[in-house]
Coordinates of C-alpha atoms and ligand atoms in Angstrom, one line a residue:
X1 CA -119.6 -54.7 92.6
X2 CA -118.4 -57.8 94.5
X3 CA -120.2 -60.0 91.7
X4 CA -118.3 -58.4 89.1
X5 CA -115.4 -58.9 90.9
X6 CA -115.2 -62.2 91.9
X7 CA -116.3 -63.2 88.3
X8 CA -113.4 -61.3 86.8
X9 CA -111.2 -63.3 89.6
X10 CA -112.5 -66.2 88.3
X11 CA -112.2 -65.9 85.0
X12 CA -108.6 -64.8 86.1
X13 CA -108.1 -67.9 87.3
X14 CA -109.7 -69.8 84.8
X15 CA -107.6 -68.2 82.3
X16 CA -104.6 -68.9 83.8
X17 CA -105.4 -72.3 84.6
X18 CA -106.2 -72.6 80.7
X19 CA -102.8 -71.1 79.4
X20 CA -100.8 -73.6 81.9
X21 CA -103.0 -76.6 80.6
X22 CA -102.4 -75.7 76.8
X23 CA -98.7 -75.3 78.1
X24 CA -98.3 -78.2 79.9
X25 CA -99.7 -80.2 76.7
X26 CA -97.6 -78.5 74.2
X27 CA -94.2 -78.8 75.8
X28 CA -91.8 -82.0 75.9
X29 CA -91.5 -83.1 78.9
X30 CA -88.1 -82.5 81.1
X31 CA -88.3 -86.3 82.5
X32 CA -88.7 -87.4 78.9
X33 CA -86.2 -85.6 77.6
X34 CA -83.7 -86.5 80.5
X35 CA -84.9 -90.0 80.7
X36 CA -81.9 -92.4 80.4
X37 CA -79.2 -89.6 81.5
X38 CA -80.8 -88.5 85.0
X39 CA -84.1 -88.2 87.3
X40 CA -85.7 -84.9 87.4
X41 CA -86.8 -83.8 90.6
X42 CA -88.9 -80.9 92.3
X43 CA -89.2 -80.1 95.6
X44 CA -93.1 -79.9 96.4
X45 CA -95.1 -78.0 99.0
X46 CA -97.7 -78.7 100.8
X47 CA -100.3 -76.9 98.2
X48 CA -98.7 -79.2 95.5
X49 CA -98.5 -82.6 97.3
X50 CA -102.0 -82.3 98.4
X51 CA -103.1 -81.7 95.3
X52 CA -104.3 -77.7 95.4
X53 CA -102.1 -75.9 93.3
X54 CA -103.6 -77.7 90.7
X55 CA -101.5 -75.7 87.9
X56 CA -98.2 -77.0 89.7
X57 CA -99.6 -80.7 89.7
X58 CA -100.3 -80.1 86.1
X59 CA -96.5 -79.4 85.8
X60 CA -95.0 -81.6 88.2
X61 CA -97.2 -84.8 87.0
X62 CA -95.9 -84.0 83.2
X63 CA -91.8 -82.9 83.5
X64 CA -90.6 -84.5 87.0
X65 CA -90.2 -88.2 88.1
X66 CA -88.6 -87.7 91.2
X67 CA -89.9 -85.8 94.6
X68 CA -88.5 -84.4 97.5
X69 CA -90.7 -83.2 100.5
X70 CA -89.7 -79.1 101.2
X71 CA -90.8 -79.1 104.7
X72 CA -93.2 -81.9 106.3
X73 CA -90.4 -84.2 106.6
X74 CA -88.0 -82.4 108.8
X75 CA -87.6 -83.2 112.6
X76 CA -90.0 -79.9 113.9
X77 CA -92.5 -80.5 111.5
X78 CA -93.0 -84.4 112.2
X79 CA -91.9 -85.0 115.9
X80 CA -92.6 -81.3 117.4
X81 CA -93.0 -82.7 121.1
X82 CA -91.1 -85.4 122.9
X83 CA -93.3 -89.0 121.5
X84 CA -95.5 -86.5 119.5
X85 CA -95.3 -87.4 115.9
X86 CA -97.6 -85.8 113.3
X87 CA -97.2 -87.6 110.1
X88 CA -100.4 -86.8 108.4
X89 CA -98.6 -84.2 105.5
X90 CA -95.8 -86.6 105.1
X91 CA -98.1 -89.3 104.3
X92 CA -100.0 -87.4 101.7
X93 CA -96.6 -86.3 100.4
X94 CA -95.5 -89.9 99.9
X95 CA -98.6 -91.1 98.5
X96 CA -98.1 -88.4 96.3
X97 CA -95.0 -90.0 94.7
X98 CA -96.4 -93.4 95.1
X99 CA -99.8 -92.5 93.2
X100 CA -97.8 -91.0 90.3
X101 CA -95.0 -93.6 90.4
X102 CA -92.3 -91.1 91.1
X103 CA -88.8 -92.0 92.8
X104 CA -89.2 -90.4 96.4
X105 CA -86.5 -88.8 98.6
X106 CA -86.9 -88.1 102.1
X107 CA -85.2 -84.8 103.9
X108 CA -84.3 -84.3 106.2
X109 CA -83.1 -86.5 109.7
X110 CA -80.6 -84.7 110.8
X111 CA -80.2 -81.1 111.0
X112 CA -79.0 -78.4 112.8
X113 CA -81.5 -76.3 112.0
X114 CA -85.7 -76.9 112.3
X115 CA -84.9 -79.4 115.1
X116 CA -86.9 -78.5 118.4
X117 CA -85.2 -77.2 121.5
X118 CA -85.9 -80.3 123.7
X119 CA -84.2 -82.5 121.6
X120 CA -81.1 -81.6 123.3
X121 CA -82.9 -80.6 126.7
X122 CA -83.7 -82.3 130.0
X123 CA -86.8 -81.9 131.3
X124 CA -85.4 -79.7 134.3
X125 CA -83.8 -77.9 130.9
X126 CA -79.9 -78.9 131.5
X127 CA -78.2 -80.4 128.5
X128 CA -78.7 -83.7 127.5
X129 CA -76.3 -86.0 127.3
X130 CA -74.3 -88.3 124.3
X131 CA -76.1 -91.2 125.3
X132 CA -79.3 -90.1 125.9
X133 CA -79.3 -88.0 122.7
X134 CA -77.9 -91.0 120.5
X135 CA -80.9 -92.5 121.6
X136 CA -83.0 -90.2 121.1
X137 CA -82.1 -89.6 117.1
X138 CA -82.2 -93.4 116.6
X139 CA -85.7 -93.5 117.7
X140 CA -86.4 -90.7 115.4
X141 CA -84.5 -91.9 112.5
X142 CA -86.0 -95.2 113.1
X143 CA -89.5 -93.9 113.6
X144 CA -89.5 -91.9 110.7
X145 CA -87.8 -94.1 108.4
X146 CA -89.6 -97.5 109.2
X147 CA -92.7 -95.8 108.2
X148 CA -92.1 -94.9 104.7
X149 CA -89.8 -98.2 104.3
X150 CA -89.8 -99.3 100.8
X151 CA -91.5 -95.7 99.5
X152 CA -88.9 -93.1 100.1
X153 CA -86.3 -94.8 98.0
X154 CA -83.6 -92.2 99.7
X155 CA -82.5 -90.2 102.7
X156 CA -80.5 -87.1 102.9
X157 CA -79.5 -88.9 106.0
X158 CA -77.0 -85.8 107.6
X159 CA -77.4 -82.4 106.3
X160 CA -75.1 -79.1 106.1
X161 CA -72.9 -81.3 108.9
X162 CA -69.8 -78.5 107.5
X163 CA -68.7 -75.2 107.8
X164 CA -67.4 -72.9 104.5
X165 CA -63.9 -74.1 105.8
X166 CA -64.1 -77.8 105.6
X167 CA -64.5 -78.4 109.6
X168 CA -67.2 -80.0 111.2
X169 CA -69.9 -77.2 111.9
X170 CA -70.4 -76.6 115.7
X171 CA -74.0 -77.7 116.5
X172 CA -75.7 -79.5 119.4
X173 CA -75.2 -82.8 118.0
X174 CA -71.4 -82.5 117.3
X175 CA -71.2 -80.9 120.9
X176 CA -73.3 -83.4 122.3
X177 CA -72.3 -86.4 120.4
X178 CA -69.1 -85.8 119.2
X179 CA -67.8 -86.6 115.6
X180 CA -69.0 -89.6 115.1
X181 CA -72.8 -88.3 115.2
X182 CA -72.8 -89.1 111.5
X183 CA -71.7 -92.0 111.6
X184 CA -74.3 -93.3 114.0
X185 CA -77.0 -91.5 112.4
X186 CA -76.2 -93.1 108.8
X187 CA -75.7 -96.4 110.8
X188 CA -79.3 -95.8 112.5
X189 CA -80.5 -95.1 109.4
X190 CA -79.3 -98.5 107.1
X191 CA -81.2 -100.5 110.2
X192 CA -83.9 -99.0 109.8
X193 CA -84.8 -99.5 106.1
X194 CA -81.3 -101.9 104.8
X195 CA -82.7 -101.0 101.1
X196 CA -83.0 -96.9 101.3
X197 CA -80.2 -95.1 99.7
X198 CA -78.2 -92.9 102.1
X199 CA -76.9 -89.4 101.3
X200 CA -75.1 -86.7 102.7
X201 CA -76.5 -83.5 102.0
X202 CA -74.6 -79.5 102.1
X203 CA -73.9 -76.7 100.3
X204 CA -71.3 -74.8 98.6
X205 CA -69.2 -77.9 98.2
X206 CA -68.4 -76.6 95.0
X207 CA -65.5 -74.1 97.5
X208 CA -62.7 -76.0 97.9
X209 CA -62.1 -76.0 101.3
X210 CA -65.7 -76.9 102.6
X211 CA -65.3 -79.8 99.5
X212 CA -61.7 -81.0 100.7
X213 CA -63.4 -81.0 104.1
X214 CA -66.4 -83.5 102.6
X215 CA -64.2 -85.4 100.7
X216 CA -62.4 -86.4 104.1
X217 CA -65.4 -86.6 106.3
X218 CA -66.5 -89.2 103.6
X219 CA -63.0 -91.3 103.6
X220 CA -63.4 -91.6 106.9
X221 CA -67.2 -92.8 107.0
X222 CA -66.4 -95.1 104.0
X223 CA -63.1 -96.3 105.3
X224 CA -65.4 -97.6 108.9
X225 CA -67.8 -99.2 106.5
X226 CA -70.4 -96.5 107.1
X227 CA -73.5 -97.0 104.3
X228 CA -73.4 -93.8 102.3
X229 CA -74.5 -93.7 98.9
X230 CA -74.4 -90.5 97.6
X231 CA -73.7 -87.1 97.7
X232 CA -75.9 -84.2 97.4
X233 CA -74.6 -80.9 96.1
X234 CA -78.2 -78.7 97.0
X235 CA -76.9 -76.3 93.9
X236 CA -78.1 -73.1 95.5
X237 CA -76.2 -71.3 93.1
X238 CA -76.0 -67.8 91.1
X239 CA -76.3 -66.3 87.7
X240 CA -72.0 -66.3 88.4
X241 CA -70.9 -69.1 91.1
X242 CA -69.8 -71.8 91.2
X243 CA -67.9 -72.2 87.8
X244 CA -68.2 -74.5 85.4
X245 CA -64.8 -76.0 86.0
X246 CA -65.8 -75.7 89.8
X247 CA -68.8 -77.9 89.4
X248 CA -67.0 -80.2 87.5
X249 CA -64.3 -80.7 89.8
X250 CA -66.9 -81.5 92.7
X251 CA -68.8 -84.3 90.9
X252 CA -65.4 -85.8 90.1
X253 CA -64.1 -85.2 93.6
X254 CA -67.4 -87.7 95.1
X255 CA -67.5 -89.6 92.4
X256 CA -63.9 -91.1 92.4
X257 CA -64.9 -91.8 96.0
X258 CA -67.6 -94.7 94.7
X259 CA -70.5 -92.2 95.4
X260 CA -73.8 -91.3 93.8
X261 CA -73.7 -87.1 93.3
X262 CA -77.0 -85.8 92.7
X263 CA -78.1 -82.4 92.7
X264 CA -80.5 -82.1 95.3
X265 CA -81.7 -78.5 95.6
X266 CA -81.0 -76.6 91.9
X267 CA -81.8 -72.7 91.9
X268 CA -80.4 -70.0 90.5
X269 CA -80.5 -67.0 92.5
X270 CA -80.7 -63.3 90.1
X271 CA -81.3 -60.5 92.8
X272 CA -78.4 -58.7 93.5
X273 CA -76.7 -59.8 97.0
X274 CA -76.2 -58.1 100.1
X275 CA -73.1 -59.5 101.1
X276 CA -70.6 -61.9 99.7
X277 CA -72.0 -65.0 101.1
X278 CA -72.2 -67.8 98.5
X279 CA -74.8 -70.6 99.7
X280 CA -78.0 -71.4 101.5
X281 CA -77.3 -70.5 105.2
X282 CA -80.0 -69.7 107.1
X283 CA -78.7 -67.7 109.5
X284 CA -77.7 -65.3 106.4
X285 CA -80.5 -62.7 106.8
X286 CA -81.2 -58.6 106.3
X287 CA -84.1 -56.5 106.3
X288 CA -86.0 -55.6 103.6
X289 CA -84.2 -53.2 101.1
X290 CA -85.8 -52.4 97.7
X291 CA -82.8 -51.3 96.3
X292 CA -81.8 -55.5 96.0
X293 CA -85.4 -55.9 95.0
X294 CA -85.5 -55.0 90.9
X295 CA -87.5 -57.1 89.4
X296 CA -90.8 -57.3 91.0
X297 CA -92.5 -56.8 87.6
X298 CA -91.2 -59.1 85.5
X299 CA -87.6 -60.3 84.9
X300 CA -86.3 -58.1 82.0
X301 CA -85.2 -59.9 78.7
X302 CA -81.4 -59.5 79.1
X303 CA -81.4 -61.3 82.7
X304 CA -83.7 -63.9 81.3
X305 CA -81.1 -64.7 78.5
X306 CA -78.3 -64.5 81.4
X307 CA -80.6 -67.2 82.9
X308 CA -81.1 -69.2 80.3
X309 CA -77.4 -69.3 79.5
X310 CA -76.2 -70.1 83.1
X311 CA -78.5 -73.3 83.2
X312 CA -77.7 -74.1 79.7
X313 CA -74.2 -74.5 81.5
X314 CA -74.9 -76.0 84.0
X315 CA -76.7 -78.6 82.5
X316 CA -74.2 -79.0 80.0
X317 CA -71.5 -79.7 82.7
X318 CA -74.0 -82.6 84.8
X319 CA -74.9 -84.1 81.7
X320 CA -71.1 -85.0 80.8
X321 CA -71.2 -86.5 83.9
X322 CA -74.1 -88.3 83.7
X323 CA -72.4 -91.5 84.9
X324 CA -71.6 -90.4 87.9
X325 CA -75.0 -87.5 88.4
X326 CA -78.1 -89.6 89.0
X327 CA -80.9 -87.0 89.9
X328 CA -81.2 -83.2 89.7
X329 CA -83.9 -81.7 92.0
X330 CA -85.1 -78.3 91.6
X331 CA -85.8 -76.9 94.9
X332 CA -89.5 -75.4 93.9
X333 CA -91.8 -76.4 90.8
X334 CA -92.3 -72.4 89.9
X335 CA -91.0 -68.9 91.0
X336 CA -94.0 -68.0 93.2
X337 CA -93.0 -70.6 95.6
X338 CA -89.3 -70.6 95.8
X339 CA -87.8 -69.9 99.5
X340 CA -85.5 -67.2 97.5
X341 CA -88.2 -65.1 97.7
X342 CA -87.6 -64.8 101.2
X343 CA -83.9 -65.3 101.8
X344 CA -81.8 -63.8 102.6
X345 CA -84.0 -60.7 102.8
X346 CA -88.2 -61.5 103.3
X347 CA -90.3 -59.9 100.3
X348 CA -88.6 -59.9 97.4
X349 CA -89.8 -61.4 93.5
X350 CA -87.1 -63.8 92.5
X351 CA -87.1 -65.8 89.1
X352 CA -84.3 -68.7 89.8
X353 CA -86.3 -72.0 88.4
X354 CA -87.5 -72.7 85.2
X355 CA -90.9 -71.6 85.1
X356 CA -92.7 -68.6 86.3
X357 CA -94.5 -67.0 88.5
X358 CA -98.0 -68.1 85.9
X359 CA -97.1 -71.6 85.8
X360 CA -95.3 -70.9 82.1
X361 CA -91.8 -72.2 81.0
X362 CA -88.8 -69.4 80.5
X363 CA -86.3 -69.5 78.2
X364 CA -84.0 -71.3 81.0
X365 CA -86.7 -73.8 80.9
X366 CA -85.9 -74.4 77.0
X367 CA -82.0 -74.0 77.3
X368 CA -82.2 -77.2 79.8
X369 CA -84.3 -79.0 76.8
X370 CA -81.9 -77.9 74.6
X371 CA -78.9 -79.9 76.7
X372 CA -80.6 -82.8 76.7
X373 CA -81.6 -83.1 73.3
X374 CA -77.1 -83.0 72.7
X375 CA -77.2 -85.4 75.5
X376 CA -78.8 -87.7 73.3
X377 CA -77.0 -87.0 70.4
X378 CA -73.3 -87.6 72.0
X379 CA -75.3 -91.0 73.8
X380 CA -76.3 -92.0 69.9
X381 CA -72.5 -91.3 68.8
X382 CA -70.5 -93.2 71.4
X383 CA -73.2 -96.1 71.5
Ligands
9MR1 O1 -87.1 -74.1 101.3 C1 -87.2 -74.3 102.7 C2 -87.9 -73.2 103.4 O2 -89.3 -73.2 103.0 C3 -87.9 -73.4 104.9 O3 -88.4 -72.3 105.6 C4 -86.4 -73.5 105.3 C5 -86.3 -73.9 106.8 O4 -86.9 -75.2 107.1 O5 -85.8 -74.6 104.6 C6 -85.8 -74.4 103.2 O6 -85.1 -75.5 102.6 C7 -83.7 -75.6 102.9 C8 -83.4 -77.1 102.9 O7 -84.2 -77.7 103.9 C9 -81.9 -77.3 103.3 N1 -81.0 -76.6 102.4 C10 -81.3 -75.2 102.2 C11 -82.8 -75.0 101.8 C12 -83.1 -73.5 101.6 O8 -83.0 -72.9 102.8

């Protein structure tokens, strides 16, 4: 019986790993297709990077140019102890990129979230304080970014630094620090490696008042001769928010400023909501309810065409402003790994990239083809 099983498993997996090599063959490639305009990322896992989900490798290797590290780079991950740093998945995640010639981005250094408890603590556990903890994140930041010097091309250097209503968000390193904690850690950062590309990173900055907010946080960094060089909008977004004109607005709003804008963490979230809340915070999270969990067989035709149509727009919008957009990351290479399946509520089957849960492309995955190809076309009538 076990026989008969594990050979139907494998021929399972044989199969599938068939049907994504014909499709990975048979489709033009995203990079292709958006070379010229803008980078295609993916954010990769540690199955991908190290080479085991050899399905997604298949994919990434063929439609992306540019990488971003999920996980192994953030501060818990790589320096979980006081002068403990484990850097043996980043490396295999940069020589990843470097192997495959990809354009590497490096996130995250500072964080309010996924950063270890004694960062901020004495030994006797009283708080730290803005000296020692300055010093403390510049030999991180300088630790961390010395290494890959030269391979990650770029930083998200401070990231979800704001609250929905434009003010600085009240974490340890604000408290600790004070405002000018991102300063100094873009500062620590353009020491360490003078070449990187320096971003700051959030969320829903496509709401006006957490975007007004950014927009003067930036001024102020810019007008103190800060190096920042982008922006990252993460694009957590659903099949209704932000709006077109929305999105619009926001690239316009950094890019007048003399920044990059790339879009750093693209999803597109179809399960029905619990609660208003528009973005990616963490601390956003309910129990299980199956009622907000529809689709666990398959995503029916009409919310695949809703899909498809809410990407086509949303590429339509980034590729008119192509001049000022330089990379859109997806946050996840298929649906089985996106973190969507698991926030804001663990367990549930989401379908917010562009291929699915067997490694195939969905119509989204076409509508986002179909953008570039009139990218081209309007590039071929202006030229
Ligand atoms: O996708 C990431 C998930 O696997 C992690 O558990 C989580 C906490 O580290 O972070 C997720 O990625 C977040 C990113 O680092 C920052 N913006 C929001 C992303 C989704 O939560």
């Amino acid at each position: 019986m076990r026989l008969i099983w594990s050979f139907r498993s494998r021929a399972a997996v044989a199969a599938l790993a068939l049907s994504a090599a014909l499709t990975v063959c048979a489709q033009p490639a995203l990079k292709d297709a958006f070379e010229g305009v803008f980078l295609i990322g993916a954010a990769l896992n540690e199955a991908q990077f190290t080479g085991r989900d050899t399905n997604a490798v298949a994919l990434i290797k063929t439609h992306f140019n540019s990488v971003t590290a999920e996980n192994v780079l953030k501060w818990q991950r790589i320096h979980p102890e006081p002068g403990v740093y484990e850097f043996e998945l980043a490396d295999k995640f940069v020589e990843f990129g470097v192997q495959n010639g990809m354009v590497i981005i490096g996130h995250t250094l500072v964080w309010h979230h996924q950063t270890p408890r004694w960062v901020f603590r004495n030994e006797d556990g009283s708080q730290v304080d803005r000296d020692t903890l300055l010093a403390r994140m510049r030999e991180h930041i300088h630790t961390v970014v010395g290494r890959y010097k030269g391979r990650i091309k770029g930083w998200d250097v401070v990231n979800e630094a704001l609250d929905e209503d434009g003010r600085l968000r009240q974490t340890p390193w604000l408290r600790i620090i004070g405002d000018d904690y991102i300063a100094k850690a873009f500062e620590f950062a353009h020491e360490a490696d003078p070449e990187a590309e320096l971003y700051y990173n959030d969320f829903s900055l496509e709401n006006k008042p957490k975007r007004d907010g950014a927009v003067a946080l930036i001024k102020r960094l810019k007008a103190q001769g800060i190096p920042i060089t982008g922006v990252g909008l993460q694009g957590h977004y659903t099949l209704n928010w932000p709006s077109k004109k929305q999105l619009a607005e926001t690239i316009r709003a950094f890019s007048e400023l003399g920044l990059k804008v790339m879009i750093t963490e693209l999803d597109v979230d179809v399960l029905p909501r619990a609660d208003a809340h528009r973005g990616a915070d963490l601390m956003v999270r309910y129990q299980h309810d199956p009622k907000l969990n529809p689709y666990t067989a398959g995503l029916p035709d009409s919310v695949q065409r809703k899909l498809a149509k809410r990407y086509a727009d949303i590429f339509d919008v980034l590729v008119r402003h192509s001049d000022a957009v330089t990379r859109v990351t997806f946050w996840g290479v298929t649906d089985r790994d996106s973190w969507l399946n698991y926030w804001p509520m663990p367990g549930r089957t989401n379908h917010p990239l562009l291929f699915d849960r067997h490694y195939q492309p969905k119509p989204a995955f076409y509508a986002v083809l179909t953008s570039a190809e009139k990218a081209k076309k309007s590039a071929n009538k202006t030229r």
